[in-house]
Amino acid sequence: AQTVTQSQPEMSVQEAETVTLSCTYDTSESDYYLFWYKQPPSRQMILVIRQEAYKQQNATENRFSVNFQKAAKSFSLKISDSQLGDAAMYFCAYRSPDTGRRALTFGSGTRLQVQP
Amino acid sequence: EAGVVQSPRYKIIEKKQPVAFWCNPISGHNTLYWYLQNLGQGPELLIRYENEEAVDDSQLPKDRFSAERLKGVDSTLKIQPAELGDSAVYLCASSSQGGNTGELFFGEGSRLTVL
């Protein structure tokens, strides 16, 4: 079974600065999907960014980018120019390409605080 | 387009009482998920439906939990009887079976407190 590990329970960043959240995963599959989800205090989780394992290019969405290291099974999220609205729980998640196992497996999350 | 709708948002019950949560997924989404989220933890899958069929319920504690999705649209998750350890947030999510993006769309969750 796949596992996802987020080793940073909490992180703090100054507004306008850059922060990197870490994620590692364990899998024997060669193709898969990786995600970062954001969960603000209201609790509705929203997708931040997605990476397909077969793509070598790192995904980017505005101020959010990932560093995908397939061999190391590492998938970190970089937030540039941090804003107060970025404060939330961030979850890394893995999805198998097997349609029989399409549910996401989540890490334990990292709480990001943004200091004004 | 309406998102995933869950109710109730909050529920407080005494232990041994029953409780039910309802979820209406995004229109057209064939796949529906129920996740359990304990405080400060990541969501854990309870059950996944493809249309009206439960295709992954290995993590559902079947002695007290049950779920249904009779017409392949909305779904109900029931706990009977509730225990103190069931206090958590129950998240519903949906996804499009035909899409290949893998993205799940989540509701706001139902927070259960068992006293």
JSON list of C-alpha atoms in Angstrom, two decimals:
[
{"chain": "A", "resi": 1, "resn": "ALA", "atom": "CA", "xyz": [0.00, 0.00, 0.00]},
{"chain": "A", "resi": 2, "resn": "GLN", "atom": "CA", "xyz": [1.11, 3.51, -0.70]},
{"chain": "A", "resi": 3, "resn": "THR", "atom": "CA", "xyz": [2.04, 5.81, 2.15]},
{"chain": "A", "resi": 4, "resn": "VAL", "atom": "CA", "xyz": [2.49, 9.57, 2.23]},
{"chain": "A", "resi": 5, "resn": "THR", "atom": "CA", "xyz": [4.64, 11.29, 4.85]},
{"chain": "A", "resi": 6, "resn": "GLN", "atom": "CA", "xyz": [4.69, 14.95, 5.78]},
{"chain": "A", "resi": 7, "resn": "SER", "atom": "CA", "xyz": [7.39, 15.46, 8.38]},
{"chain": "A", "resi": 8, "resn": "GLN", "atom": "CA", "xyz": [6.64, 19.10, 9.18]},
{"chain": "A", "resi": 9, "resn": "PRO", "atom": "CA", "xyz": [3.58, 19.39, 11.44]},
{"chain": "A", "resi": 10, "resn": "GLU", "atom": "CA", "xyz": [3.85, 23.19, 11.45]},
{"chain": "A", "resi": 11, "resn": "MET", "atom": "CA", "xyz": [5.63, 25.82, 9.41]},
{"chain": "A", "resi": 12, "resn": "SER", "atom": "CA", "xyz": [5.72, 29.59, 9.68]},
{"chain": "A", "resi": 13, "resn": "VAL", "atom": "CA", "xyz": [6.59, 32.19, 7.05]},
{"chain": "A", "resi": 14, "resn": "GLN", "atom": "CA", "xyz": [6.66, 35.95, 6.90]},
{"chain": "A", "resi": 15, "resn": "GLU", "atom": "CA", "xyz": [4.29, 37.62, 4.51]},
{"chain": "A", "resi": 16, "resn": "ALA", "atom": "CA", "xyz": [5.87, 38.06, 1.05]},
{"chain": "A", "resi": 17, "resn": "GLU", "atom": "CA", "xyz": [8.53, 35.46, 1.79]},
{"chain": "A", "resi": 18, "resn": "THR", "atom": "CA", "xyz": [8.93, 31.97, 0.33]},
{"chain": "A", "resi": 19, "resn": "VAL", "atom": "CA", "xyz": [8.25, 28.70, 2.13]},
{"chain": "A", "resi": 20, "resn": "THR", "atom": "CA", "xyz": [8.68, 25.06, 1.13]},
{"chain": "A", "resi": 21, "resn": "LEU", "atom": "CA", "xyz": [6.56, 22.23, 2.48]},
{"chain": "A", "resi": 22, "resn": "SER", "atom": "CA", "xyz": [7.98, 18.71, 2.30]},
{"chain": "A", "resi": 23, "resn": "CYS", "atom": "CA", "xyz": [6.33, 15.46, 1.28]},
{"chain": "A", "resi": 24, "resn": "THR", "atom": "CA", "xyz": [7.68, 11.99, 0.65]},
{"chain": "A", "resi": 25, "resn": "TYR", "atom": "CA", "xyz": [5.80, 8.92, -0.46]},
{"chain": "A", "resi": 26, "resn": "ASP", "atom": "CA", "xyz": [6.32, 5.24, -0.88]},
{"chain": "A", "resi": 27, "resn": "THR", "atom": "CA", "xyz": [5.08, 3.30, -3.89]},
{"chain": "A", "resi": 28, "resn": "SER", "atom": "CA", "xyz": [6.07, 0.49, -6.20]},
{"chain": "A", "resi": 29, "resn": "GLU", "atom": "CA", "xyz": [4.11, 1.96, -9.10]},
{"chain": "A", "resi": 30, "resn": "SER", "atom": "CA", "xyz": [5.85, 3.78, -11.90]},
{"chain": "A", "resi": 31, "resn": "ASP", "atom": "CA", "xyz": [2.98, 6.01, -12.91]},
{"chain": "A", "resi": 32, "resn": "TYR", "atom": "CA", "xyz": [0.76, 7.91, -10.49]},
{"chain": "A", "resi": 33, "resn": "TYR", "atom": "CA", "xyz": [-0.59, 11.32, -9.57]},
{"chain": "A", "resi": 34, "resn": "LEU", "atom": "CA", "xyz": [0.48, 13.60, -6.75]},
{"chain": "A", "resi": 35, "resn": "PHE", "atom": "CA", "xyz": [-1.48, 16.49, -5.30]},
{"chain": "A", "resi": 36, "resn": "TRP", "atom": "CA", "xyz": [-1.26, 19.30, -2.81]},
{"chain": "A", "resi": 37, "resn": "TYR", "atom": "CA", "xyz": [-4.55, 20.27, -1.20]},
{"chain": "A", "resi": 38, "resn": "LYS", "atom": "CA", "xyz": [-5.21, 23.30, 0.99]},
{"chain": "A", "resi": 39, "resn": "GLN", "atom": "CA", "xyz": [-7.69, 23.18, 3.85]},
{"chain": "A", "resi": 40, "resn": "PRO", "atom": "CA", "xyz": [-8.54, 26.58, 5.39]},
{"chain": "A", "resi": 41, "resn": "PRO", "atom": "CA", "xyz": [-10.25, 26.72, 8.78]},
{"chain": "A", "resi": 42, "resn": "SER", "atom": "CA", "xyz": [-13.66, 26.44, 7.08]},
{"chain": "A", "resi": 43, "resn": "ARG", "atom": "CA", "xyz": [-12.56, 22.88, 6.25]},
{"chain": "A", "resi": 44, "resn": "GLN", "atom": "CA", "xyz": [-13.38, 22.69, 2.57]},
{"chain": "A", "resi": 45, "resn": "MET", "atom": "CA", "xyz": [-10.32, 21.22, 0.90]},
{"chain": "A", "resi": 46, "resn": "ILE", "atom": "CA", "xyz": [-9.32, 22.72, -2.41]},
{"chain": "A", "resi": 47, "resn": "LEU", "atom": "CA", "xyz": [-6.76, 21.59, -4.94]},
{"chain": "A", "resi": 48, "resn": "VAL", "atom": "CA", "xyz": [-3.59, 23.67, -5.07]},
{"chain": "A", "resi": 49, "resn": "ILE", "atom": "CA", "xyz": [-1.52, 21.84, -7.62]},
{"chain": "A", "resi": 50, "resn": "ARG", "atom": "CA", "xyz": [-1.24, 18.47, -9.35]},
{"chain": "A", "resi": 51, "resn": "GLN", "atom": "CA", "xyz": [1.67, 16.51, -10.84]},
{"chain": "A", "resi": 52, "resn": "GLU", "atom": "CA", "xyz": [1.59, 13.48, -13.12]},
{"chain": "A", "resi": 53, "resn": "ALA", "atom": "CA", "xyz": [4.54, 11.20, -12.43]},
{"chain": "A", "resi": 54, "resn": "TYR", "atom": "CA", "xyz": [5.29, 10.63, -16.11]},
{"chain": "A", "resi": 55, "resn": "LYS", "atom": "CA", "xyz": [5.90, 14.34, -16.60]},
{"chain": "A", "resi": 56, "resn": "GLN", "atom": "CA", "xyz": [9.44, 15.43, -15.85]},
{"chain": "A", "resi": 57, "resn": "GLN", "atom": "CA", "xyz": [8.54, 19.10, -15.79]},
{"chain": "A", "resi": 58, "resn": "ASN", "atom": "CA", "xyz": [7.56, 20.42, -12.39]},
{"chain": "A", "resi": 59, "resn": "ALA", "atom": "CA", "xyz": [4.01, 21.77, -12.17]},
{"chain": "A", "resi": 60, "resn": "THR", "atom": "CA", "xyz": [3.45, 25.47, -11.52]},
{"chain": "A", "resi": 61, "resn": "GLU", "atom": "CA", "xyz": [0.29, 27.38, -10.64]},
{"chain": "A", "resi": 62, "resn": "ASN", "atom": "CA", "xyz": [0.90, 31.09, -10.17]},
{"chain": "A", "resi": 63, "resn": "ARG", "atom": "CA", "xyz": [2.75, 31.44, -6.81]},
{"chain": "A", "resi": 64, "resn": "PHE", "atom": "CA", "xyz": [2.70, 27.69, -6.19]},
{"chain": "A", "resi": 65, "resn": "SER", "atom": "CA", "xyz": [5.23, 25.29, -7.65]},
{"chain": "A", "resi": 66, "resn": "VAL", "atom": "CA", "xyz": [6.46, 21.82, -6.88]},
{"chain": "A", "resi": 67, "resn": "ASN", "atom": "CA", "xyz": [9.82, 20.12, -6.82]},
{"chain": "A", "resi": 68, "resn": "PHE", "atom": "CA", "xyz": [9.10, 16.58, -7.97]},
{"chain": "A", "resi": 69, "resn": "GLN", "atom": "CA", "xyz": [11.99, 14.16, -7.48]},
{"chain": "A", "resi": 70, "resn": "LYS", "atom": "CA", "xyz": [10.70, 10.81, -8.72]},
{"chain": "A", "resi": 71, "resn": "ALA", "atom": "CA", "xyz": [13.75, 8.74, -7.83]},
{"chain": "A", "resi": 72, "resn": "ALA", "atom": "CA", "xyz": [13.79, 10.13, -4.32]},
{"chain": "A", "resi": 73, "resn": "LYS", "atom": "CA", "xyz": [9.99, 9.88, -4.07]},
{"chain": "A", "resi": 74, "resn": "SER", "atom": "CA", "xyz": [9.82, 13.46, -2.95]},
{"chain": "A", "resi": 75, "resn": "PHE", "atom": "CA", "xyz": [7.19, 16.06, -3.78]},
{"chain": "A", "resi": 76, "resn": "SER", "atom": "CA", "xyz": [7.66, 19.42, -2.10]},
{"chain": "A", "resi": 77, "resn": "LEU", "atom": "CA", "xyz": [5.48, 22.51, -2.46]},
{"chain": "A", "resi": 78, "resn": "LYS", "atom": "CA", "xyz": [6.97, 25.97, -2.76]},
{"chain": "A", "resi": 79, "resn": "ILE", "atom": "CA", "xyz": [4.84, 29.00, -2.02]},
{"chain": "A", "resi": 80, "resn": "SER", "atom": "CA", "xyz": [6.32, 32.25, -3.23]},
{"chain": "A", "resi": 81, "resn": "ASP", "atom": "CA", "xyz": [5.31, 35.72, -2.09]},
{"chain": "A", "resi": 82, "resn": "SER", "atom": "CA", "xyz": [3.30, 34.27, 0.78]},
{"chain": "A", "resi": 83, "resn": "GLN", "atom": "CA", "xyz": [0.02, 35.96, 1.58]},
{"chain": "A", "resi": 84, "resn": "LEU", "atom": "CA", "xyz": [-2.11, 35.96, 4.73]},
{"chain": "A", "resi": 85, "resn": "GLY", "atom": "CA", "xyz": [-4.72, 33.94, 2.86]},
{"chain": "A", "resi": 86, "resn": "ASP", "atom": "CA", "xyz": [-2.23, 31.12, 2.40]},
{"chain": "A", "resi": 87, "resn": "ALA", "atom": "CA", "xyz": [-2.53, 30.24, 6.09]},
{"chain": "A", "resi": 88, "resn": "ALA", "atom": "CA", "xyz": [-4.12, 26.79, 6.22]},
{"chain": "A", "resi": 89, "resn": "MET", "atom": "CA", "xyz": [-3.45, 23.09, 6.55]},
{"chain": "A", "resi": 90, "resn": "TYR", "atom": "CA", "xyz": [-1.70, 21.66, 3.51]},
{"chain": "A", "resi": 91, "resn": "PHE", "atom": "CA", "xyz": [-2.03, 18.01, 2.61]},
{"chain": "A", "resi": 92, "resn": "CYS", "atom": "CA", "xyz": [0.05, 16.03, 0.18]},
{"chain": "A", "resi": 93, "resn": "ALA", "atom": "CA", "xyz": [-1.84, 13.20, -1.53]},
{"chain": "A", "resi": 94, "resn": "TYR", "atom": "CA", "xyz": [-1.12, 10.24, -3.80]},
{"chain": "A", "resi": 95, "resn": "ARG", "atom": "CA", "xyz": [-3.36, 8.58, -6.35]},
{"chain": "A", "resi": 96, "resn": "SER", "atom": "CA", "xyz": [-2.74, 5.29, -8.09]},
{"chain": "A", "resi": 97, "resn": "PRO", "atom": "CA", "xyz": [-3.33, 5.03, -11.86]},
{"chain": "A", "resi": 98, "resn": "ASP", "atom": "CA", "xyz": [-5.29, 1.84, -11.15]},
{"chain": "A", "resi": 99, "resn": "THR", "atom": "CA", "xyz": [-8.95, 2.69, -11.64]},
{"chain": "A", "resi": 100, "resn": "GLY", "atom": "CA", "xyz": [-9.74, 0.22, -8.88]},
{"chain": "A", "resi": 101, "resn": "ARG", "atom": "CA", "xyz": [-7.78, 2.34, -6.42]},
{"chain": "A", "resi": 102, "resn": "ARG", "atom": "CA", "xyz": [-8.60, 5.88, -7.46]},
{"chain": "A", "resi": 103, "resn": "ALA", "atom": "CA", "xyz": [-9.11, 7.21, -3.94]},
{"chain": "A", "resi": 104, "resn": "LEU", "atom": "CA", "xyz": [-6.47, 9.63, -2.69]},
{"chain": "A", "resi": 105, "resn": "THR", "atom": "CA", "xyz": [-4.08, 8.67, 0.11]},
{"chain": "A", "resi": 106, "resn": "PHE", "atom": "CA", "xyz": [-3.24, 11.70, 2.23]},
{"chain": "A", "resi": 107, "resn": "GLY", "atom": "CA", "xyz": [-0.35, 12.65, 4.44]},
{"chain": "A", "resi": 108, "resn": "SER", "atom": "CA", "xyz": [-0.88, 13.95, 7.97]},
{"chain": "A", "resi": 109, "resn": "GLY", "atom": "CA", "xyz": [-0.68, 17.58, 6.90]},
{"chain": "A", "resi": 110, "resn": "THR", "atom": "CA", "xyz": [1.40, 20.68, 7.58]},
{"chain": "A", "resi": 111, "resn": "ARG", "atom": "CA", "xyz": [-0.13, 23.70, 9.27]},
{"chain": "A", "resi": 112, "resn": "LEU", "atom": "CA", "xyz": [1.19, 26.87, 7.65]},
{"chain": "A", "resi": 113, "resn": "GLN", "atom": "CA", "xyz": [1.13, 30.13, 9.56]},
{"chain": "A", "resi": 114, "resn": "VAL", "atom": "CA", "xyz": [1.74, 33.39, 7.74]},
{"chain": "A", "resi": 115, "resn": "GLN", "atom": "CA", "xyz": [3.08, 36.23, 9.88]},
{"chain": "A", "resi": 116, "resn": "PRO", "atom": "CA", "xyz": [2.23, 39.80, 8.85]},
{"chain": "B", "resi": 1, "resn": "GLU", "atom": "CA", "xyz": [-21.93, 24.95, -10.72]},
{"chain": "B", "resi": 2, "resn": "ALA", "atom": "CA", "xyz": [-22.83, 23.84, -7.21]},
{"chain": "B", "resi": 3, "resn": "GLY", "atom": "CA", "xyz": [-20.14, 22.10, -5.23]},
{"chain": "B", "resi": 4, "resn": "VAL", "atom": "CA", "xyz": [-20.37, 19.08, -2.98]},
{"chain": "B", "resi": 5, "resn": "VAL", "atom": "CA", "xyz": [-23.05, 19.69, -0.37]},
{"chain": "B", "resi": 6, "resn": "GLN", "atom": "CA", "xyz": [-22.99, 18.06, 3.04]},
{"chain": "B", "resi": 7, "resn": "SER", "atom": "CA", "xyz": [-25.35, 18.22, 5.99]},
{"chain": "B", "resi": 8, "resn": "PRO", "atom": "CA", "xyz": [-25.45, 18.72, 8.85]},
{"chain": "B", "resi": 9, "resn": "ARG", "atom": "CA", "xyz": [-22.34, 20.85, 9.31]},
{"chain": "B", "resi": 10, "resn": "TYR", "atom": "CA", "xyz": [-22.28, 20.14, 13.03]},
{"chain": "B", "resi": 11, "resn": "LYS", "atom": "CA", "xyz": [-23.82, 17.40, 15.14]},
{"chain": "B", "resi": 12, "resn": "ILE", "atom": "CA", "xyz": [-23.57, 16.76, 18.88]},
{"chain": "B", "resi": 13, "resn": "ILE", "atom": "CA", "xyz": [-24.94, 13.51, 20.24]},
{"chain": "B", "resi": 14, "resn": "GLU", "atom": "CA", "xyz": [-24.70, 11.30, 23.30]},
{"chain": "B", "resi": 15, "resn": "LYS", "atom": "CA", "xyz": [-22.77, 8.06, 22.96]},
{"chain": "B", "resi": 16, "resn": "LYS", "atom": "CA", "xyz": [-24.79, 5.08, 21.83]},
{"chain": "B", "resi": 17, "resn": "GLN", "atom": "CA", "xyz": [-27.12, 7.33, 19.82]},
{"chain": "B", "resi": 18, "resn": "PRO", "atom": "CA", "xyz": [-27.41, 7.00, 16.04]},
{"chain": "B", "resi": 19, "resn": "VAL", "atom": "CA", "xyz": [-26.35, 9.70, 13.61]},
{"chain": "B", "resi": 20, "resn": "ALA", "atom": "CA", "xyz": [-26.57, 10.15, 9.85]},
{"chain": "B", "resi": 21, "resn": "PHE", "atom": "CA", "xyz": [-24.74, 12.39, 7.42]},
{"chain": "B", "resi": 22, "resn": "TRP", "atom": "CA", "xyz": [-25.90, 13.31, 3.95]},
{"chain": "B", "resi": 23, "resn": "CYS", "atom": "CA", "xyz": [-23.91, 14.21, 0.87]},
{"chain": "B", "resi": 24, "resn": "ASN", "atom": "CA", "xyz": [-24.91, 15.48, -2.55]},
{"chain": "B", "resi": 25, "resn": "PRO", "atom": "CA", "xyz": [-22.01, 15.33, -5.02]},
{"chain": "B", "resi": 26, "resn": "ILE", "atom": "CA", "xyz": [-21.33, 17.57, -7.98]},
{"chain": "B", "resi": 27, "resn": "SER", "atom": "CA", "xyz": [-23.78, 16.90, -10.77]},
{"chain": "B", "resi": 28, "resn": "GLY", "atom": "CA", "xyz": [-22.48, 14.27, -13.17]},
{"chain": "B", "resi": 29, "resn": "HIS", "atom": "CA", "xyz": [-19.80, 12.93, -10.83]},
{"chain": "B", "resi": 30, "resn": "ASN", "atom": "CA", "xyz": [-20.05, 9.16, -10.78]},
{"chain": "B", "resi": 31, "resn": "THR", "atom": "CA", "xyz": [-17.55, 8.57, -7.99]},
{"chain": "B", "resi": 32, "resn": "LEU", "atom": "CA", "xyz": [-18.34, 9.48, -4.40]},
{"chain": "B", "resi": 33, "resn": "TYR", "atom": "CA", "xyz": [-16.07, 9.13, -1.37]},
{"chain": "B", "resi": 34, "resn": "TRP", "atom": "CA", "xyz": [-16.56, 9.32, 2.36]},
{"chain": "B", "resi": 35, "resn": "TYR", "atom": "CA", "xyz": [-13.46, 10.22, 4.34]},
{"chain": "B", "resi": 36, "resn": "LEU", "atom": "CA", "xyz": [-12.87, 10.41, 8.09]},
{"chain": "B", "resi": 37, "resn": "GLN", "atom": "CA", "xyz": [-10.68, 13.23, 9.37]},
{"chain": "B", "resi": 38, "resn": "ASN", "atom": "CA", "xyz": [-9.52, 13.20, 12.96]},
{"chain": "B", "resi": 39, "resn": "LEU", "atom": "CA", "xyz": [-8.33, 16.45, 14.50]},
{"chain": "B", "resi": 40, "resn": "GLY", "atom": "CA", "xyz": [-4.94, 17.45, 13.14]},
{"chain": "B", "resi": 41, "resn": "GLN", "atom": "CA", "xyz": [-4.75, 14.48, 10.80]},
{"chain": "B", "resi": 42, "resn": "GLY", "atom": "CA", "xyz": [-5.17, 13.81, 7.11]},
{"chain": "B", "resi": 43, "resn": "PRO", "atom": "CA", "xyz": [-8.38, 12.33, 5.73]},
{"chain": "B", "resi": 44, "resn": "GLU", "atom": "CA", "xyz": [-8.70, 8.56, 5.67]},
{"chain": "B", "resi": 45, "resn": "LEU", "atom": "CA", "xyz": [-10.95, 6.77, 3.20]},
{"chain": "B", "resi": 46, "resn": "LEU", "atom": "CA", "xyz": [-14.00, 5.04, 4.61]},
{"chain": "B", "resi": 47, "resn": "ILE", "atom": "CA", "xyz": [-15.81, 4.06, 1.42]},
{"chain": "B", "resi": 48, "resn": "ARG", "atom": "CA", "xyz": [-15.82, 4.80, -2.29]},
{"chain": "B", "resi": 49, "resn": "TYR", "atom": "CA", "xyz": [-18.78, 4.44, -4.63]},
{"chain": "B", "resi": 50, "resn": "GLU", "atom": "CA", "xyz": [-18.78, 4.09, -8.39]},
{"chain": "B", "resi": 51, "resn": "ASN", "atom": "CA", "xyz": [-22.35, 5.06, -9.23]},
{"chain": "B", "resi": 52, "resn": "GLU", "atom": "CA", "xyz": [-24.45, 3.08, -6.73]},
{"chain": "B", "resi": 53, "resn": "GLU", "atom": "CA", "xyz": [-21.87, 0.34, -6.14]},
{"chain": "B", "resi": 54, "resn": "ALA", "atom": "CA", "xyz": [-19.56, 0.38, -3.14]},
{"chain": "B", "resi": 55, "resn": "VAL", "atom": "CA", "xyz": [-16.23, -0.63, -4.71]},
{"chain": "B", "resi": 56, "resn": "ASP", "atom": "CA", "xyz": [-13.89, 0.04, -1.79]},
{"chain": "B", "resi": 57, "resn": "ASP", "atom": "CA", "xyz": [-15.23, -0.27, 1.74]},
{"chain": "B", "resi": 58, "resn": "SER", "atom": "CA", "xyz": [-12.35, -2.12, 3.34]},
{"chain": "B", "resi": 59, "resn": "GLN", "atom": "CA", "xyz": [-11.77, 0.67, 5.89]},
{"chain": "B", "resi": 60, "resn": "LEU", "atom": "CA", "xyz": [-15.42, 1.04, 6.90]},
{"chain": "B", "resi": 61, "resn": "PRO", "atom": "CA", "xyz": [-16.08, -0.36, 10.43]},
{"chain": "B", "resi": 62, "resn": "LYS", "atom": "CA", "xyz": [-19.06, -2.40, 9.39]},
{"chain": "B", "resi": 63, "resn": "ASP", "atom": "CA", "xyz": [-20.17, -3.29, 12.88]},
{"chain": "B", "resi": 64, "resn": "ARG", "atom": "CA", "xyz": [-21.43, 0.25, 13.45]},
{"chain": "B", "resi": 65, "resn": "PHE", "atom": "CA", "xyz": [-21.02, 2.16, 10.19]},
{"chain": "B", "resi": 66, "resn": "SER", "atom": "CA", "xyz": [-23.15, 1.83, 7.09]},
{"chain": "B", "resi": 67, "resn": "ALA", "atom": "CA", "xyz": [-23.50, 3.80, 3.89]},
{"chain": "B", "resi": 68, "resn": "GLU", "atom": "CA", "xyz": [-25.75, 3.86, 0.91]},
{"chain": "B", "resi": 69, "resn": "ARG", "atom": "CA", "xyz": [-26.03, 5.54, -2.46]},
{"chain": "B", "resi": 70, "resn": "LEU", "atom": "CA", "xyz": [-29.26, 4.12, -3.73]},
{"chain": "B", "resi": 71, "resn": "LYS", "atom": "CA", "xyz": [-29.76, 6.06, -6.97]},
{"chain": "B", "resi": 72, "resn": "GLY", "atom": "CA", "xyz": [-26.12, 6.70, -7.70]},
{"chain": "B", "resi": 73, "resn": "VAL", "atom": "CA", "xyz": [-26.39, 10.36, -6.76]},
{"chain": "B", "resi": 74, "resn": "ASP", "atom": "CA", "xyz": [-26.59, 11.45, -3.13]},
{"chain": "B", "resi": 75, "resn": "SER", "atom": "CA", "xyz": [-25.32, 9.32, -0.28]},
{"chain": "B", "resi": 76, "resn": "THR", "atom": "CA", "xyz": [-25.90, 8.77, 3.42]},
{"chain": "B", "resi": 77, "resn": "LEU", "atom": "CA", "xyz": [-23.37, 7.64, 6.01]},
{"chain": "B", "resi": 78, "resn": "LYS", "atom": "CA", "xyz": [-24.77, 6.27, 9.24]},
{"chain": "B", "resi": 79, "resn": "ILE", "atom": "CA", "xyz": [-23.24, 5.42, 12.60]},
{"chain": "B", "resi": 80, "resn": "GLN", "atom": "CA", "xyz": [-25.18, 3.29, 15.05]},
{"chain": "B", "resi": 81, "resn": "PRO", "atom": "CA", "xyz": [-24.40, 3.30, 17.88]},
{"chain": "B", "resi": 82, "resn": "ALA", "atom": "CA", "xyz": [-21.93, 6.17, 18.08]},
{"chain": "B", "resi": 83, "resn": "GLU", "atom": "CA", "xyz": [-18.89, 5.89, 20.36]},
{"chain": "B", "resi": 84, "resn": "LEU", "atom": "CA", "xyz": [-16.71, 8.59, 21.89]},
{"chain": "B", "resi": 85, "resn": "GLY", "atom": "CA", "xyz": [-13.94, 7.80, 19.43]},
{"chain": "B", "resi": 86, "resn": "ASP", "atom": "CA", "xyz": [-16.19, 8.60, 16.48]},
{"chain": "B", "resi": 87, "resn": "SER", "atom": "CA", "xyz": [-15.83, 12.32, 17.20]},
{"chain": "B", "resi": 88, "resn": "ALA", "atom": "CA", "xyz": [-14.28, 13.64, 13.99]},
{"chain": "B", "resi": 89, "resn": "VAL", "atom": "CA", "xyz": [-15.07, 15.40, 10.74]},
{"chain": "B", "resi": 90, "resn": "TYR", "atom": "CA", "xyz": [-16.72, 13.31, 8.04]},
{"chain": "B", "resi": 91, "resn": "LEU", "atom": "CA", "xyz": [-15.81, 14.54, 4.59]},
{"chain": "B", "resi": 92, "resn": "CYS", "atom": "CA", "xyz": [-17.60, 13.74, 1.37]},
{"chain": "B", "resi": 93, "resn": "ALA", "atom": "CA", "xyz": [-15.92, 14.14, -1.99]},
{"chain": "B", "resi": 94, "resn": "SER", "atom": "CA", "xyz": [-16.76, 13.41, -5.59]},
{"chain": "B", "resi": 95, "resn": "SER", "atom": "CA", "xyz": [-14.92, 13.02, -8.85]},
{"chain": "B", "resi": 96, "resn": "SER", "atom": "CA", "xyz": [-15.70, 12.48, -12.49]},
{"chain": "B", "resi": 97, "resn": "GLN", "atom": "CA", "xyz": [-15.17, 8.90, -13.59]},
{"chain": "B", "resi": 98, "resn": "GLY", "atom": "CA", "xyz": [-14.50, 9.92, -17.13]},
{"chain": "B", "resi": 99, "resn": "GLY", "atom": "CA", "xyz": [-11.93, 12.53, -16.29]},
{"chain": "B", "resi": 100, "resn": "ASN", "atom": "CA", "xyz": [-8.32, 11.60, -15.93]},
{"chain": "B", "resi": 101, "resn": "THR", "atom": "CA", "xyz": [-7.19, 14.46, -13.75]},
{"chain": "B", "resi": 102, "resn": "GLY", "atom": "CA", "xyz": [-7.64, 12.53, -10.53]},
{"chain": "B", "resi": 103, "resn": "GLU", "atom": "CA", "xyz": [-8.93, 15.60, -8.72]},
{"chain": "B", "resi": 104, "resn": "LEU", "atom": "CA", "xyz": [-11.39, 15.14, -5.91]},
{"chain": "B", "resi": 105, "resn": "PHE", "atom": "CA", "xyz": [-13.86, 17.88, -4.99]},
{"chain": "B", "resi": 106, "resn": "PHE", "atom": "CA", "xyz": [-14.68, 18.10, -1.31]},
{"chain": "B", "resi": 107, "resn": "GLY", "atom": "CA", "xyz": [-17.62, 19.29, 0.72]},
{"chain": "B", "resi": 108, "resn": "GLU", "atom": "CA", "xyz": [-17.23, 21.37, 3.87]},
{"chain": "B", "resi": 109, "resn": "GLY", "atom": "CA", "xyz": [-17.57, 18.32, 6.09]},
{"chain": "B", "resi": 110, "resn": "SER", "atom": "CA", "xyz": [-19.79, 17.27, 8.96]},
{"chain": "B", "resi": 111, "resn": "ARG", "atom": "CA", "xyz": [-18.25, 17.68, 12.39]},
{"chain": "B", "resi": 112, "resn": "LEU", "atom": "CA", "xyz": [-19.44, 15.08, 14.87]},
{"chain": "B", "resi": 113, "resn": "THR", "atom": "CA", "xyz": [-19.04, 15.42, 18.62]},
{"chain": "B", "resi": 114, "resn": "VAL", "atom": "CA", "xyz": [-19.97, 12.41, 20.72]},
{"chain": "B", "resi": 115, "resn": "LEU", "atom": "CA", "xyz": [-20.45, 13.12, 24.45]}
]
